[in-house]
N, CA and C of each residue as an Amber inpcrd file, in Angstrom:
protein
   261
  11.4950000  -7.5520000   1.3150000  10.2430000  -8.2620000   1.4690000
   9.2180000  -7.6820000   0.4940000   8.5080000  -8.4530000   0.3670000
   7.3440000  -7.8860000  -0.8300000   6.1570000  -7.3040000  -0.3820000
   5.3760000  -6.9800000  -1.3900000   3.9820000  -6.0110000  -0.9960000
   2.7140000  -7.3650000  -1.2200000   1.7410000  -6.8170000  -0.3740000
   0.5340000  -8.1230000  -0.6570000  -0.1290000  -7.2040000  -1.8610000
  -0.2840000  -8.3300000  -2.5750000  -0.9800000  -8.1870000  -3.9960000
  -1.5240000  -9.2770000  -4.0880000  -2.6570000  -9.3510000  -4.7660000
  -3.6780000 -10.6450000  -4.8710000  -4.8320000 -10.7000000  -3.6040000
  -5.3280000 -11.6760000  -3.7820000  -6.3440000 -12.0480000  -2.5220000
  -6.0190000 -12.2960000  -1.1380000  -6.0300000 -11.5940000   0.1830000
  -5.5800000 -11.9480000   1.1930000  -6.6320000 -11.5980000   2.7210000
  -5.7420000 -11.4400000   3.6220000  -6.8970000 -11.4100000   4.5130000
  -5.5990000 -10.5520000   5.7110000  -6.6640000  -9.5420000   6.5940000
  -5.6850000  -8.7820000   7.2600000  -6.4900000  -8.6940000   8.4330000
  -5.8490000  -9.1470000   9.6450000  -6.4830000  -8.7040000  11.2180000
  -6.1110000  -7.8620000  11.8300000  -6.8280000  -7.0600000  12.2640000
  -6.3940000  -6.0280000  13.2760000  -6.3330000  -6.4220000  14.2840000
  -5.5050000  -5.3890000  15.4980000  -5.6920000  -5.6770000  16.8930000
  -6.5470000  -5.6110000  17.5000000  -7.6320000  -4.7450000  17.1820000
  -8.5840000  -4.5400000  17.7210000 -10.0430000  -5.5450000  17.5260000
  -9.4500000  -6.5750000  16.5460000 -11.0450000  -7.3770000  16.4700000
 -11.2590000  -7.2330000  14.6940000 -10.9970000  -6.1140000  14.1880000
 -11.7460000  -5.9070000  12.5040000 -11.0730000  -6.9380000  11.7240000
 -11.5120000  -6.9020000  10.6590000 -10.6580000  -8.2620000   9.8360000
 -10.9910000  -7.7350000   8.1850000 -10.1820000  -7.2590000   7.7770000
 -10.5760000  -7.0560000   6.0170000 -10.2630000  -8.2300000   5.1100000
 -10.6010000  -8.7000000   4.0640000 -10.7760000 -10.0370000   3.2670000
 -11.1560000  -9.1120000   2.0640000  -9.9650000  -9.3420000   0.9060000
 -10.5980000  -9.1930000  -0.0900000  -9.2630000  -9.1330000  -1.2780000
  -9.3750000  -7.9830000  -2.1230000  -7.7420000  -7.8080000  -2.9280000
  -7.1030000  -6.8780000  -2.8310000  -5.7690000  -6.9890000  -3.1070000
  -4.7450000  -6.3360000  -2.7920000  -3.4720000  -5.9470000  -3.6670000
  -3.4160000  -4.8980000  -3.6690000  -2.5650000  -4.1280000  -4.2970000
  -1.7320000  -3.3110000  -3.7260000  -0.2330000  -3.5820000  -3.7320000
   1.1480000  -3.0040000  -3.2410000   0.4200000  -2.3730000  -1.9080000
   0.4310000  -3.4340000  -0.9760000  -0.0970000  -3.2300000   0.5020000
  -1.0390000  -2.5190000   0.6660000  -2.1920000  -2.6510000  -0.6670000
  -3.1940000  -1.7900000   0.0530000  -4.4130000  -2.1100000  -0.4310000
  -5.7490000  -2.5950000   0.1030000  -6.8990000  -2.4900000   0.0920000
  -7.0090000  -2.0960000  -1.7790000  -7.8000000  -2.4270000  -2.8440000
  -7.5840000  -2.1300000  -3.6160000  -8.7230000  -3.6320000  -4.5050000
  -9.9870000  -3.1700000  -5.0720000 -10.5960000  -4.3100000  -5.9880000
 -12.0710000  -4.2580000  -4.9950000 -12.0460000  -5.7590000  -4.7010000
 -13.6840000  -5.8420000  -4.3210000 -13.3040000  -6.3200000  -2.3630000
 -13.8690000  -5.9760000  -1.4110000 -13.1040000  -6.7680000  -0.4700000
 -14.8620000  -6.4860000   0.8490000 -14.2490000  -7.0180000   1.9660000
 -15.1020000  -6.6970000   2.8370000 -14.3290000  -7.2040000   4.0130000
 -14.9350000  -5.6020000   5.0110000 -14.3200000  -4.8770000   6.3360000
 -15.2370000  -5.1770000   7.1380000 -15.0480000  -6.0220000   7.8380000
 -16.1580000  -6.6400000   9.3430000 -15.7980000  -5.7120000  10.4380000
 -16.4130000  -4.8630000  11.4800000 -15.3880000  -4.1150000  12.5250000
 -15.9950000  -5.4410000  13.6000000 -15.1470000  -5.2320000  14.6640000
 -15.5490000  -6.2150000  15.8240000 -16.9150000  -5.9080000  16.2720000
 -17.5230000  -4.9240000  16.5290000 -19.1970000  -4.9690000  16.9930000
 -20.0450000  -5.0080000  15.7970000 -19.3770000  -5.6990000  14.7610000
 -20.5050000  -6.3910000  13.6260000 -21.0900000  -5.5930000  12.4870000
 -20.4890000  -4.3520000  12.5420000 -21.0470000  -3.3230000  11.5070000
 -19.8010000  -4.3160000   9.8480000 -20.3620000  -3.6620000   9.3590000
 -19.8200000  -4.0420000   7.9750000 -19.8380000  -3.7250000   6.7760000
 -18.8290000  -3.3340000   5.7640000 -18.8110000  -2.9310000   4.6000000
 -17.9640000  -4.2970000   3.6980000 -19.2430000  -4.3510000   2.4950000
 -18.5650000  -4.9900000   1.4850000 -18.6740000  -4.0060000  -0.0090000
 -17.8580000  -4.5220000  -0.6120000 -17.5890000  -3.6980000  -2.0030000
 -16.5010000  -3.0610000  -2.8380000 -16.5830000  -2.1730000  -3.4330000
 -15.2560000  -2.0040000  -4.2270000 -14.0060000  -0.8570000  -3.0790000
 -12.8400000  -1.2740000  -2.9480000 -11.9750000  -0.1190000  -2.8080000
 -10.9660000   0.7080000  -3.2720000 -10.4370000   1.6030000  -2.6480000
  -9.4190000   2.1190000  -3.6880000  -8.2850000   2.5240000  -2.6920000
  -6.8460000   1.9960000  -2.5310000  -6.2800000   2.7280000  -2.2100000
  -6.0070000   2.9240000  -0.4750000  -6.8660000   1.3760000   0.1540000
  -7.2950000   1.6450000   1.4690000  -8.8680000   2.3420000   2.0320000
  -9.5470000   2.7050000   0.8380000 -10.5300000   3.4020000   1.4370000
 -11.8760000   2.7590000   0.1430000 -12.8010000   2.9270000   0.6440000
 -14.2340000   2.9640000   0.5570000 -14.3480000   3.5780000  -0.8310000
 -14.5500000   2.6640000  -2.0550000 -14.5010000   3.7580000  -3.2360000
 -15.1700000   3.2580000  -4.3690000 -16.2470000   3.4240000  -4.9790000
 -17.2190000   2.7630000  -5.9360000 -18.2880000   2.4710000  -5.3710000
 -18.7830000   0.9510000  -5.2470000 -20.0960000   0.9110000  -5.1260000
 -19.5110000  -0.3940000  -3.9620000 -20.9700000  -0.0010000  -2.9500000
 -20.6330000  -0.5470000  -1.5900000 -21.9810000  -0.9000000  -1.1960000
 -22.1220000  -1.6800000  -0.0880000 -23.0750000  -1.7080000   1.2490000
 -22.6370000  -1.8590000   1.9830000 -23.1190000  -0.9520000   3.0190000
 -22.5220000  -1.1040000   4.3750000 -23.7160000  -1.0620000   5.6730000
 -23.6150000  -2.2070000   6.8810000 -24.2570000  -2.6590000   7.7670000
 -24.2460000  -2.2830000   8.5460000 -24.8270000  -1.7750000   9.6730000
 -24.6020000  -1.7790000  11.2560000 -25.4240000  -2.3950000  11.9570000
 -24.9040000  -3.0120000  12.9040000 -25.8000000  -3.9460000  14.4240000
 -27.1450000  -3.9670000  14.5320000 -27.6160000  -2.7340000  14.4020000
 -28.7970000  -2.1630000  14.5630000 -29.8760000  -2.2040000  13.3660000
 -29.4780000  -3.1800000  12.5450000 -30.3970000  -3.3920000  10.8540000
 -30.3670000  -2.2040000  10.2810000 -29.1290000  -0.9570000  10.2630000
 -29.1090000  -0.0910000   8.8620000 -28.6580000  -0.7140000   8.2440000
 -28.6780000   0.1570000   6.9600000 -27.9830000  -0.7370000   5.7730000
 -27.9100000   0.8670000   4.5740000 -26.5300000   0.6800000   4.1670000
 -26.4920000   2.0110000   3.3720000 -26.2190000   0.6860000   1.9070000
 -26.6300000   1.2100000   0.6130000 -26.3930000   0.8310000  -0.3010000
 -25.9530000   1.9050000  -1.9780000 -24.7420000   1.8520000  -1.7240000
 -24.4280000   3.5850000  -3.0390000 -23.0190000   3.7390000  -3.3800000
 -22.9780000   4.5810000  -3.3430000 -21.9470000   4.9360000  -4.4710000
 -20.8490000   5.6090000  -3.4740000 -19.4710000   5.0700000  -3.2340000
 -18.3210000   6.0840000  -1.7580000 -17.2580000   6.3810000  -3.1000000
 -16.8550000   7.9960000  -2.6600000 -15.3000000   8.4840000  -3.3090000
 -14.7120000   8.4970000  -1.7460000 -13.5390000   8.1490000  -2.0670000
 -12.3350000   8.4300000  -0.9700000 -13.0270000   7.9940000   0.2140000
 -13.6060000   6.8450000   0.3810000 -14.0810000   6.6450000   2.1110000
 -15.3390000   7.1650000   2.6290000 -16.3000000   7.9590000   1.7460000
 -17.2160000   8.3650000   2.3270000 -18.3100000   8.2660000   0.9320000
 -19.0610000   8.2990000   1.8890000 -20.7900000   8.2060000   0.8050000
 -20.7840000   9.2930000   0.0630000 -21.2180000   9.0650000  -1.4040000
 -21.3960000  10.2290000  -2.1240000 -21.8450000   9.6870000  -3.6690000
 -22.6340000  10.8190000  -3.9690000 -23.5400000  10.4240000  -4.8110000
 -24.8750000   9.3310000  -5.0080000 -25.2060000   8.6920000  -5.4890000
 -26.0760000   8.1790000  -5.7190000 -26.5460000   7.1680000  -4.4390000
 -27.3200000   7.1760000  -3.3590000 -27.3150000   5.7820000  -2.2240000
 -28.6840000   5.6750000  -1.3720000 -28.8440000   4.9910000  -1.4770000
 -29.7360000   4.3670000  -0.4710000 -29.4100000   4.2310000   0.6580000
 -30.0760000   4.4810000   2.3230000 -30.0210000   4.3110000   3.9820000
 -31.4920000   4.1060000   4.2040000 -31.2650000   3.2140000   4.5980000
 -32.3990000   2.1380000   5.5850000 -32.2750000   2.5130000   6.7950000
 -32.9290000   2.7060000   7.3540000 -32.7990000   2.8150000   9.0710000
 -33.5140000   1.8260000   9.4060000 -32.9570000   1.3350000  11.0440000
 -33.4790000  -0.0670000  11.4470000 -35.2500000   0.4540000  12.1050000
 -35.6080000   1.2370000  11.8090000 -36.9850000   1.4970000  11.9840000
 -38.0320000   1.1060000  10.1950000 -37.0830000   1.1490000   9.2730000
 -37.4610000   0.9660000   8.3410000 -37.7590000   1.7960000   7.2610000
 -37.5520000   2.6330000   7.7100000 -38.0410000   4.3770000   7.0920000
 -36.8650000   4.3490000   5.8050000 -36.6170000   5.3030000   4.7780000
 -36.1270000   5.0660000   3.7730000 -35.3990000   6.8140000   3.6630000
 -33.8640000   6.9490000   3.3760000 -33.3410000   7.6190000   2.7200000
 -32.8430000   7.8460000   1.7030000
């Protein structure tokens, strides 16, 4: 059987749903990760994980906008807090 490569769309059991591209079964290009209570990341990945330049949402009107290596924030980004205040 083959690997997903190209544009596709993947549901979890739990509710999340990723949409975006794909490379030898894995997360890989530009895509976006909805979790079921509405938080959300769109942007580049690598590899399954969070990697280049992103925004990411939560329920509560944050909003991170920057730069992720390997899945996590780093370097250059912007955080909004839903009070409005600025990081």
């Amino acid at each position: 059987m083959g690997k997903a490569n190209g544009l596709g769309k993947l549901y979890h059991a739990d509710g999340d749903l990723y949409e975006g591209d794909w490379q030898e079964d894995k997360a890989n290009g530009n895509g976006t990760y909805t979790h079921a209570n509405g938080a959300k990341y769109v942007g580049q990945w690598k590899d399954d994980k969070q990697h280049g330049l992103g925004l990411e949402s939560w329920p509560d009107g944050a909003i991170y906008e920057g730069n992720y290596y390997e899945g996590k924030k780093h370097g250059q980004g912007r955080l909004t807090f839903s009070d409005g205040s600025v990081y």
